[in-house]
Tab-separated table of C-alpha atoms in Angstrom:
chain	number	residue	atom	x	y	z
A	1	MET	CA	-11.428	25.545	-29.138
A	2	THR	CA	-8.971	22.584	-30.248
A	3	ALA	CA	-7.050	20.396	-27.919
A	4	THR	CA	-3.592	21.415	-29.022
A	5	PRO	CA	-0.617	22.726	-27.111
A	6	SER	CA	-1.073	26.357	-25.890
A	7	ALA	CA	1.016	28.824	-24.072
A	8	ALA	CA	-1.483	31.670	-24.035
A	9	HIS	CA	-1.115	33.765	-20.849
A	10	ASP	CA	-4.817	33.433	-20.035
A	11	VAL	CA	-4.701	29.571	-20.079
A	12	ILE	CA	-4.430	27.976	-16.675
A	13	ASN	CA	-1.460	25.711	-16.208
A	14	LEU	CA	-2.731	22.929	-13.916
A	15	LEU	CA	0.790	22.186	-12.942
A	16	ASP	CA	1.522	25.706	-11.738
A	17	PRO	CA	2.387	25.616	-8.108
A	18	ALA	CA	-0.178	28.356	-7.523
A	19	TRP	CA	-2.879	25.808	-8.465
A	20	THR	CA	-1.234	22.569	-7.149
A	21	SER	CA	-0.723	24.079	-3.599
A	22	ASP	CA	-4.212	25.714	-3.513
A	23	PRO	CA	-6.538	23.936	-5.953
A	24	ARG	CA	-9.798	25.419	-4.445
A	25	SER	CA	-8.570	28.637	-5.760
A	26	LEU	CA	-8.541	27.181	-9.234
A	27	VAL	CA	-12.080	26.016	-8.738
A	28	ASP	CA	-13.094	29.529	-7.635
A	29	ARG	CA	-11.398	31.170	-10.661
A	30	VAL	CA	-13.254	28.949	-13.033
A	31	ALA	CA	-16.417	29.676	-11.353
A	32	GLU	CA	-15.795	33.384	-11.399
A	33	ALA	CA	-15.114	33.165	-15.033
A	34	GLY	CA	-18.620	32.034	-15.803
A	35	GLY	CA	-18.309	28.328	-15.101
A	36	SER	CA	-15.621	27.371	-17.684
A	37	ALA	CA	-12.068	28.297	-18.502
A	38	PRO	CA	-9.186	26.888	-20.762
A	39	ALA	CA	-6.360	25.115	-19.053
A	40	LEU	CA	-3.148	22.875	-19.823
A	41	PHE	CA	-3.474	19.481	-18.587
A	42	ALA	CA	-0.664	17.247	-17.265
A	43	ASP	CA	-0.011	15.920	-20.801
A	44	GLY	CA	0.713	19.521	-21.902
A	45	PHE	CA	-2.324	19.892	-24.061
A	46	GLU	CA	-5.363	22.008	-23.618
A	47	VAL	CA	-8.634	21.284	-22.021
A	48	VAL	CA	-11.692	23.153	-20.994
A	49	LEU	CA	-12.419	23.151	-17.328
A	50	PHE	CA	-16.200	23.277	-16.201
A	51	ALA	CA	-17.238	24.039	-12.638
A	52	ASP	CA	-21.213	24.376	-12.886
A	53	ASP	CA	-23.006	21.510	-11.422
A	54	GLU	CA	-25.346	21.101	-14.530
A	55	ASP	CA	-22.279	21.084	-16.717
A	56	VAL	CA	-20.224	18.636	-14.693
A	57	ARG	CA	-23.192	16.211	-14.692
A	58	THR	CA	-23.740	16.477	-18.337
A	59	ILE	CA	-20.021	15.835	-19.062
A	60	LEU	CA	-20.040	12.718	-16.788
A	61	SER	CA	-23.281	11.165	-17.959
A	62	ASP	CA	-24.021	12.411	-21.432
A	63	ARG	CA	-23.269	9.776	-24.237
A	64	ARG	CA	-21.904	12.798	-26.384
A	65	PHE	CA	-18.871	12.595	-24.149
A	66	VAL	CA	-16.390	9.779	-24.086
A	67	VAL	CA	-13.141	8.997	-22.342
A	68	ASP	CA	-11.437	6.966	-25.353
A	69	PRO	CA	-10.519	9.404	-28.063
A	70	ALA	CA	-11.077	6.559	-30.589
A	71	ASN	CA	-14.806	6.972	-29.992
A	72	VAL	CA	-14.845	10.642	-31.222
A	73	GLY	CA	-16.759	11.168	-34.413
A	74	ALA	CA	-15.082	11.039	-37.903
A	75	GLY	CA	-13.283	14.336	-38.908
A	76	ALA	CA	-12.232	15.363	-35.519
A	77	THR	CA	-8.442	15.378	-34.801
A	78	THR	CA	-7.465	13.522	-31.499
A	79	ARG	CA	-4.576	11.506	-30.303
A	80	SER	CA	-4.912	7.960	-29.202
A	81	LYS	CA	-4.713	6.899	-25.525
A	82	SER	CA	-1.263	5.273	-26.068
A	83	GLU	CA	0.047	8.429	-27.735
A	84	LEU	CA	-1.027	10.634	-24.782
A	85	LEU	CA	0.405	8.419	-22.234
A	86	GLU	CA	3.705	8.368	-24.290
A	87	THR	CA	3.575	12.004	-24.381
A	88	MET	CA	3.692	12.078	-20.635
A	89	GLY	CA	6.823	9.846	-20.702
A	90	ILE	CA	5.089	6.346	-20.180
A	91	THR	CA	6.926	3.681	-22.168
A	92	PRO	CA	4.770	1.846	-24.729
A	93	ASP	CA	4.876	-1.518	-23.205
A	94	LEU	CA	3.422	0.049	-19.850
A	95	ALA	CA	1.051	2.318	-21.743
A	96	ALA	CA	-0.535	-0.743	-23.190
A	97	TYR	CA	-1.595	-1.688	-19.758
A	98	VAL	CA	-2.732	1.510	-18.405
A	99	SER	CA	-4.948	2.151	-21.597
A	100	GLU	CA	-6.743	-1.118	-20.840
A	101	SER	CA	-8.109	0.337	-17.612
A	102	LEU	CA	-11.789	0.258	-16.743
A	103	LEU	CA	-11.511	3.971	-16.303
A	104	GLN	CA	-10.307	4.448	-19.949
A	105	MET	CA	-13.137	2.562	-21.698
A	106	ASP	CA	-16.702	3.610	-22.916
A	107	GLY	CA	-19.619	1.641	-23.917
A	108	SER	CA	-19.839	-2.080	-24.069
A	109	ASP	CA	-16.083	-2.670	-23.149
A	110	HIS	CA	-16.679	-0.476	-20.020
A	111	THR	CA	-19.865	-2.533	-19.238
A	112	ARG	CA	-18.137	-5.830	-19.799
A	113	LEU	CA	-15.350	-5.267	-17.344
A	114	ARG	CA	-17.540	-3.322	-14.797
A	115	LYS	CA	-19.923	-6.385	-14.655
A	116	LEU	CA	-17.039	-8.746	-13.850
A	117	VAL	CA	-16.261	-6.890	-10.604
A	118	SER	CA	-19.417	-4.996	-9.691
A	119	ARG	CA	-20.861	-8.110	-7.854
A	120	ALA	CA	-18.074	-7.851	-5.143
A	121	PHE	CA	-19.460	-4.290	-4.350
A	122	THR	CA	-23.091	-4.703	-4.140
A	123	VAL	CA	-24.913	-3.404	-1.052
A	124	ARG	CA	-25.519	-6.946	0.269
A	125	ARG	CA	-21.795	-7.863	-0.021
A	126	VAL	CA	-20.525	-4.554	1.388
A	127	ASN	CA	-22.911	-4.970	4.473
A	128	GLU	CA	-21.564	-8.540	4.938
A	129	LEU	CA	-18.071	-6.865	5.229
A	130	ARG	CA	-18.983	-4.480	8.027
A	131	PRO	CA	-18.197	-6.690	10.915
A	132	LYS	CA	-14.711	-6.964	9.582
A	133	VAL	CA	-14.392	-3.259	8.924
A	134	GLN	CA	-15.272	-2.718	12.521
A	135	ARG	CA	-12.867	-5.302	13.850
A	136	ILE	CA	-9.979	-3.681	11.764
A	137	THR	CA	-11.053	-0.257	12.918
A	138	ASP	CA	-11.261	-1.159	16.747
A	139	ASP	CA	-7.764	-2.810	16.504
A	140	LEU	CA	-6.212	0.198	14.785
A	141	LEU	CA	-7.647	2.661	17.264
A	142	ALA	CA	-6.655	0.623	20.239
A	143	ARG	CA	-3.033	0.541	19.076
A	144	LEU	CA	-2.810	4.384	18.273
A	145	PRO	CA	-1.117	5.059	21.648
A	146	ASP	CA	1.692	2.707	20.766
A	147	HIS	CA	2.538	4.991	17.832
A	148	ALA	CA	2.727	8.241	19.904
A	149	GLU	CA	6.021	10.250	19.311
A	150	GLU	CA	8.058	12.123	21.787
A	151	ASP	CA	5.487	15.099	22.013
A	152	GLY	CA	2.562	12.607	22.225
A	153	ALA	CA	1.567	13.227	18.599
A	154	VAL	CA	0.248	10.433	16.337
A	155	ASP	CA	0.167	10.440	12.572
A	156	LEU	CA	-3.523	9.376	11.933
A	157	LEU	CA	-2.804	8.832	8.233
A	158	GLU	CA	0.025	6.475	8.599
A	159	HIS	CA	-1.485	4.444	11.608
A	160	PHE	CA	-5.147	4.623	10.963
A	161	ALA	CA	-6.407	6.070	7.698
A	162	TYR	CA	-4.215	4.261	5.281
A	163	PRO	CA	-4.084	0.819	7.088
A	164	LEU	CA	-7.917	0.539	7.371
A	165	PRO	CA	-9.076	0.676	3.733
A	166	ILE	CA	-5.894	-0.879	2.315
A	167	THR	CA	-6.477	-3.988	4.648
A	168	VAL	CA	-10.089	-4.112	3.511
A	169	ILE	CA	-9.572	-3.977	-0.118
A	170	CYS	CA	-6.545	-6.262	-0.130
A	171	ASP	CA	-8.510	-8.835	1.733
A	172	LEU	CA	-11.289	-8.560	-0.795
A	173	VAL	CA	-9.151	-8.684	-3.886
A	174	GLY	CA	-6.770	-11.179	-2.518
A	175	VAL	CA	-3.364	-9.344	-2.074
A	176	PRO	CA	-1.197	-11.305	0.640
A	177	GLU	CA	-0.452	-9.314	3.745
A	178	GLU	CA	3.264	-9.290	3.223
A	179	ASP	CA	2.902	-7.505	-0.084
A	180	ARG	CA	0.756	-4.666	1.314
A	181	PRO	CA	3.692	-2.245	2.364
A	182	ALA	CA	4.931	-2.380	-1.209
A	183	TRP	CA	1.267	-1.244	-2.428
A	184	ARG	CA	1.477	1.576	-0.038
A	185	GLU	CA	4.704	2.782	-1.655
A	186	TRP	CA	3.481	2.467	-4.991
A	187	SER	CA	0.299	4.462	-4.198
A	188	ARG	CA	2.430	7.162	-2.724
A	189	THR	CA	4.440	7.513	-5.829
A	190	LEU	CA	1.499	7.394	-8.164
A	191	GLN	CA	-0.256	10.140	-6.266
A	192	GLU	CA	2.771	12.339	-6.332
A	193	PHE	CA	3.181	12.001	-10.156
A	194	ASP	CA	5.650	14.549	-11.475
A	195	PRO	CA	5.562	14.778	-15.406
A	196	THR	CA	9.259	16.016	-15.340
A	197	ARG	CA	10.255	12.686	-13.823
A	198	PRO	CA	8.312	10.016	-15.884
A	199	GLU	CA	10.997	7.382	-15.000
A	200	ARG	CA	9.513	7.181	-11.395
A	201	MET	CA	6.097	6.437	-13.010
A	202	ASN	CA	7.576	3.716	-15.230
A	203	THR	CA	9.508	2.064	-12.371
A	204	VAL	CA	6.391	2.106	-10.255
A	205	LEU	CA	4.080	0.690	-13.100
A	206	GLY	CA	6.721	-2.001	-14.082
A	207	ALA	CA	6.929	-3.292	-10.539
A	208	MET	CA	3.167	-3.317	-9.982
A	209	ILE	CA	2.624	-5.205	-13.237
A	210	ASP	CA	5.429	-7.825	-12.575
A	211	HIS	CA	4.066	-8.263	-9.064
A	212	ILE	CA	0.536	-8.970	-10.363
A	213	LYS	CA	1.703	-11.230	-13.023
A	214	ALA	CA	3.526	-13.300	-10.223
A	215	MET	CA	0.516	-13.057	-7.893
A	216	ILE	CA	-1.757	-14.431	-10.831
A	217	ALA	CA	0.615	-17.458	-11.530
A	218	ARG	CA	0.639	-18.360	-7.816
A	219	ARG	CA	-3.243	-18.271	-7.553
A	220	ARG	CA	-3.510	-20.534	-10.680
A	221	ALA	CA	-1.423	-23.079	-8.973
A	222	HIS	CA	-2.972	-22.556	-5.517
A	223	PRO	CA	-6.463	-20.998	-5.880
A	224	GLN	CA	-8.274	-19.153	-3.006
A	225	ASP	CA	-11.659	-17.631	-2.388
A	226	THR	CA	-11.081	-13.963	-3.513
A	227	LEU	CA	-12.030	-11.386	-6.160
A	228	LEU	CA	-8.644	-12.187	-7.960
A	229	ASP	CA	-9.522	-15.853	-8.155
A	230	ALA	CA	-12.951	-15.213	-9.539
A	231	LEU	CA	-11.365	-13.049	-12.208
A	232	ILE	CA	-8.797	-15.612	-12.906
A	233	ARG	CA	-11.349	-18.355	-13.351
A	234	GLU	CA	-13.432	-16.002	-15.681
A	235	GLN	CA	-10.546	-15.555	-17.950
A	236	ASP	CA	-9.449	-19.228	-18.013
A	237	GLU	CA	-13.151	-20.381	-18.607
A	238	ASP	CA	-13.886	-17.724	-21.342
A	239	GLY	CA	-10.681	-16.002	-22.357
A	240	GLY	CA	-12.838	-13.737	-24.734
A	241	SER	CA	-14.403	-11.857	-21.835
A	242	LEU	CA	-11.209	-10.669	-20.080
A	243	SER	CA	-7.684	-10.260	-21.724
A	244	GLU	CA	-4.530	-10.881	-19.661
A	245	ALA	CA	-3.792	-6.989	-19.807
A	246	GLU	CA	-7.236	-6.190	-18.669
A	247	LEU	CA	-6.963	-8.635	-15.776
A	248	ILE	CA	-3.715	-7.111	-14.570
A	249	THR	CA	-5.006	-3.492	-14.935
A	250	LEU	CA	-8.195	-4.464	-13.115
A	251	VAL	CA	-6.281	-5.574	-10.145
A	252	PHE	CA	-4.102	-2.508	-9.702
A	253	THR	CA	-7.026	-0.269	-10.525
A	254	LEU	CA	-9.110	-1.870	-7.760
A	255	VAL	CA	-6.442	-1.870	-5.162
A	256	ILE	CA	-5.133	1.562	-5.793
A	257	ALA	CA	-8.652	3.159	-6.112
A	258	GLY	CA	-9.975	1.045	-3.318
A	259	HIS	CA	-7.786	2.392	-0.550
A	260	GLU	CA	-6.081	5.668	-1.675
A	261	THR	CA	-9.194	8.014	-1.856
A	262	THR	CA	-10.782	6.463	1.212
A	263	ALA	CA	-7.462	6.932	3.300
A	264	HIS	CA	-7.548	10.683	2.291
A	265	LEU	CA	-11.177	11.130	2.885
A	266	LEU	CA	-10.579	9.958	6.545
A	267	THR	CA	-7.732	12.452	6.953
A	268	ASN	CA	-9.636	15.391	5.201
A	269	GLY	CA	-12.690	14.715	7.131
A	270	THR	CA	-11.020	14.387	10.512
A	271	HIS	CA	-9.163	17.639	9.868
A	272	ALA	CA	-12.575	19.325	8.851
A	273	LEU	CA	-14.133	18.235	12.155
A	274	LEU	CA	-11.198	19.182	14.215
A	275	THR	CA	-11.038	22.574	12.705
A	276	HIS	CA	-14.683	23.006	13.065
A	277	ARG	CA	-15.033	21.908	16.755
A	278	ASP	CA	-18.876	22.525	16.865
A	279	GLN	CA	-19.400	19.857	14.164
A	280	TRP	CA	-17.055	17.429	16.084
A	281	ASP	CA	-19.173	18.053	19.108
A	282	LEU	CA	-22.474	17.818	17.182
A	283	LEU	CA	-21.449	14.420	15.709
A	284	ARG	CA	-20.341	13.124	19.060
A	285	SER	CA	-23.748	13.939	20.556
A	286	ASP	CA	-25.893	12.429	17.700
A	287	PRO	CA	-24.193	9.473	16.092
A	288	GLU	CA	-27.278	9.140	13.801
A	289	LEU	CA	-25.778	11.923	11.809
A	290	LEU	CA	-22.792	9.889	10.687
A	291	PRO	CA	-24.237	8.984	7.082
A	292	ALA	CA	-25.104	12.705	6.494
A	293	ALA	CA	-21.670	13.679	7.963
A	294	VAL	CA	-19.796	11.531	5.573
A	295	HIS	CA	-21.769	12.949	2.533
A	296	GLU	CA	-20.893	16.368	3.713
A	297	MET	CA	-17.088	15.459	3.895
A	298	LEU	CA	-17.404	14.062	0.309
A	299	ARG	CA	-18.959	17.319	-0.636
A	300	TRP	CA	-16.908	19.852	1.266
A	301	CYS	CA	-13.450	18.081	1.593
A	302	GLY	CA	-13.675	15.245	-1.039
A	303	VAL	CA	-10.397	13.965	-2.372
A	304	ALA	CA	-11.052	14.107	-6.121
A	305	LEU	CA	-11.345	17.732	-7.272
A	306	LEU	CA	-11.564	16.981	-10.996
A	307	THR	CA	-12.077	14.032	-13.317
A	308	GLN	CA	-10.157	12.455	-16.056
A	309	VAL	CA	-10.337	14.063	-19.501
A	310	ARG	CA	-13.662	13.606	-21.446
A	311	TYR	CA	-13.800	14.147	-25.268
A	312	ALA	CA	-16.774	15.680	-26.927
A	313	ALA	CA	-17.794	13.031	-29.672
A	314	GLU	CA	-19.750	15.706	-31.480
A	315	ASP	CA	-20.370	19.337	-31.231
A	316	VAL	CA	-21.935	20.142	-27.865
A	317	ARG	CA	-23.360	23.212	-26.279
A	318	LEU	CA	-23.305	23.485	-22.465
A	319	LYS	CA	-24.622	26.011	-20.036
A	320	SER	CA	-21.079	27.523	-19.692
A	321	GLY	CA	-19.562	27.081	-23.108
A	322	ARG	CA	-19.476	25.284	-26.332
A	323	LEU	CA	-17.178	22.347	-27.511
A	324	ALA	CA	-16.547	21.179	-30.813
A	325	ALA	CA	-16.160	17.339	-31.667
A	326	GLY	CA	-12.845	16.277	-30.412
A	327	ASP	CA	-12.522	18.945	-27.781
A	328	ARG	CA	-11.346	17.899	-24.345
A	329	ALA	CA	-13.341	18.685	-21.238
A	330	VAL	CA	-12.603	18.252	-17.475
A	331	ALA	CA	-15.280	18.345	-14.917
A	332	LEU	CA	-14.460	20.009	-11.697
A	333	LEU	CA	-16.166	17.913	-9.198
A	334	ALA	CA	-15.370	20.428	-6.364
A	335	GLY	CA	-17.039	23.006	-8.383
A	336	ALA	CA	-20.224	21.144	-8.735
A	337	ASN	CA	-20.111	20.273	-4.928
A	338	ARG	CA	-19.806	24.066	-4.182
A	339	ASP	CA	-22.288	25.333	-6.671
A	340	PRO	CA	-24.240	27.918	-4.850
A	341	ASN	CA	-27.206	27.251	-7.156
A	342	VAL	CA	-27.401	23.792	-5.517
A	343	TYR	CA	-26.028	24.265	-2.025
A	344	PRO	CA	-26.965	27.383	0.023
A	345	ASP	CA	-23.920	28.911	1.653
A	346	PRO	CA	-21.702	26.214	-0.148
A	347	HIS	CA	-18.301	27.128	1.625
A	348	ARG	CA	-19.911	26.203	5.111
A	349	PHE	CA	-18.979	22.862	6.426
A	350	ASP	CA	-22.213	21.446	7.919
A	351	VAL	CA	-22.759	17.859	8.986
A	352	THR	CA	-26.467	18.332	9.109
A	353	ARG	CA	-26.746	19.377	5.521
A	354	HIS	CA	-27.818	16.030	4.135
A	355	ARG	CA	-29.767	14.838	7.097
A	356	GLY	CA	-33.004	13.139	6.110
A	357	LYS	CA	-32.383	13.531	2.301
A	358	PRO	CA	-32.615	10.385	0.289
A	359	GLY	CA	-29.931	9.570	-2.277
A	360	GLU	CA	-26.669	11.341	-2.927
A	361	ALA	CA	-26.761	14.989	-4.027
A	362	HIS	CA	-23.012	15.537	-4.411
A	363	VAL	CA	-20.727	14.304	-7.132
A	364	GLY	CA	-17.970	13.199	-4.672
A	365	PHE	CA	-17.937	9.694	-6.255
A	366	GLY	CA	-18.449	11.055	-9.744
A	367	HIS	CA	-21.572	10.584	-11.794
A	368	GLY	CA	-22.890	8.517	-14.738
A	369	ILE	CA	-21.307	5.214	-15.912
A	370	HIS	CA	-17.946	5.732	-14.256
A	371	TYR	CA	-19.448	6.468	-10.965
A	372	CYS	CA	-17.256	4.993	-8.333
A	373	LEU	CA	-17.626	1.209	-8.193
A	374	GLY	CA	-16.586	1.077	-4.488
A	375	ALA	CA	-18.734	3.997	-3.294
A	376	ALA	CA	-20.804	1.947	-0.921
A	377	LEU	CA	-17.742	0.436	0.616
A	378	ALA	CA	-16.054	3.795	1.003
A	379	ARG	CA	-19.173	5.259	2.722
A	380	GLN	CA	-19.379	2.393	5.119
A	381	GLU	CA	-15.650	2.654	5.864
A	382	GLY	CA	-16.283	6.303	6.567
A	383	GLN	CA	-19.129	5.800	8.891
A	384	VAL	CA	-17.530	3.007	10.838
A	385	ALA	CA	-14.158	4.949	11.120
A	386	PHE	CA	-15.622	8.249	12.199
A	387	GLY	CA	-18.250	6.722	14.609
A	388	SER	CA	-15.526	4.666	16.240
A	389	LEU	CA	-12.952	7.629	16.368
A	390	LEU	CA	-15.398	9.703	18.007
A	391	LYS	CA	-16.243	7.110	20.509
A	392	ALA	CA	-12.687	5.819	21.249
A	393	TRP	CA	-10.942	9.318	21.313
A	394	PRO	CA	-13.705	11.881	22.112
A	395	ASP	CA	-11.108	14.549	23.031
A	396	LEU	CA	-8.975	14.065	19.979
A	397	ASP	CA	-7.243	17.231	18.738
A	398	LEU	CA	-4.770	18.432	16.215
A	399	ALA	CA	-1.347	18.239	17.547
A	400	PRO	CA	0.120	21.758	18.203
A	401	GLY	CA	2.989	22.774	15.991
A	402	ARG	CA	2.345	19.861	13.563
A	403	GLU	CA	0.272	21.726	10.936
A	404	PRO	CA	-0.370	19.225	8.211
A	405	GLU	CA	1.208	19.618	4.753
A	406	ARG	CA	-0.755	19.077	1.658
A	407	VAL	CA	0.545	16.926	-1.343
A	408	PRO	CA	0.775	19.483	-4.201
A	409	SER	CA	-1.831	18.405	-6.696
A	410	PRO	CA	-4.280	20.215	-9.012
A	411	GLY	CA	-6.595	17.157	-8.914
A	412	ALA	CA	-6.833	16.079	-5.462
A	413	MET	CA	-6.932	17.320	-1.912
A	414	ARG	CA	-4.454	15.233	0.302
A	415	PHE	CA	-2.375	15.592	3.324
A	416	LYS	CA	1.082	14.104	3.518
A	417	ASP	CA	0.361	13.309	7.251
A	418	LEU	CA	-2.079	14.303	10.013
A	419	TYR	CA	-0.704	14.632	13.545
A	420	VAL	CA	-3.192	14.454	16.429
A	421	ARG	CA	-3.131	14.265	20.184
A	422	LEU	CA	-5.293	11.595	21.588
A	423	THR	CA	-6.338	13.674	24.516
A	424	ARG	CA	-6.822	17.536	24.693
A	425	ASP	CA	-4.555	19.489	27.042
């Protein structure tokens, strides 16, 4: 297989409404095809999708797979990161920032950038944040009745699931409170990326980059005690360890990744619990199940369904297929998380499934060197949020006539809103 444009009828188009509206059917199709299938990615070029747990973990952790096409072995035909972004309509001046992302780097460059920010997400630092996370959670839950509409319904996404993680990550990074509404709007536009309208993406990226540049300038003049200030000091004291483009890209990667997926995990998980009322009641009766329940939500209704493209740096044979050097692979996290060889009765939502099991069996946060940097913080926010929600509003229920609408996407499971009633009729 070669990663070139294809219009073959048997190739899955990831932008086809049939998949974007029901991405789990895509996962099922790949699994039924033997664990792998060709598809057209958002950039219009072919990839191979892999759904088997063993293959997914190999793609995400084996050094024979890279995220930067420049690291593919000699002789293979690939396009540079900038070329691919420009193919998607991202202008060259903005593509230069996106291609400097921590997510787009391999080897020593990835290690260098990850080391600069990883100290802010250690287990100790995350545990120190817990009282703040609890205070924010309690305040948001206490104010939910103020947001009830005429029929008594409250949008849990708008008034709880989004404000909680964006407040935490913005406090940690150092984004001023008055700027946070803009970040939420930028996040919404990014998650609804439409390749037929690249101007929207360019507008948002341009606004974010200009905003971060201004924020950096203000902090150089008036330093504070935040992660952003620590990164600025690192650059100023040792310019070789962090370029200006890398600094800017780190900031928007941390803020967007640090709140968007957690917000939707909270709504996905709440919807799962309220549509499986026995699991809601079980968790209410046994709060000790909260850590296991959050893991089950990450497995069963995790936000990220697939990963970014990986390139085979050399010829690779996987369980479900072979790749030549330069071929592009995409790992289906949702496929691995519902692999029947790993999870008995994988389509069943069961908050006791992970009880008493050490470690993390699912790949909801990814795997390998690109494993989610903020996983510990996201798990903590989930445990605090669900535990407090169950306690504050034990009779919470979905609002009748307000069925949530999903954001069309082949790569993520997100609701546009989640209306609930604080008390059951």
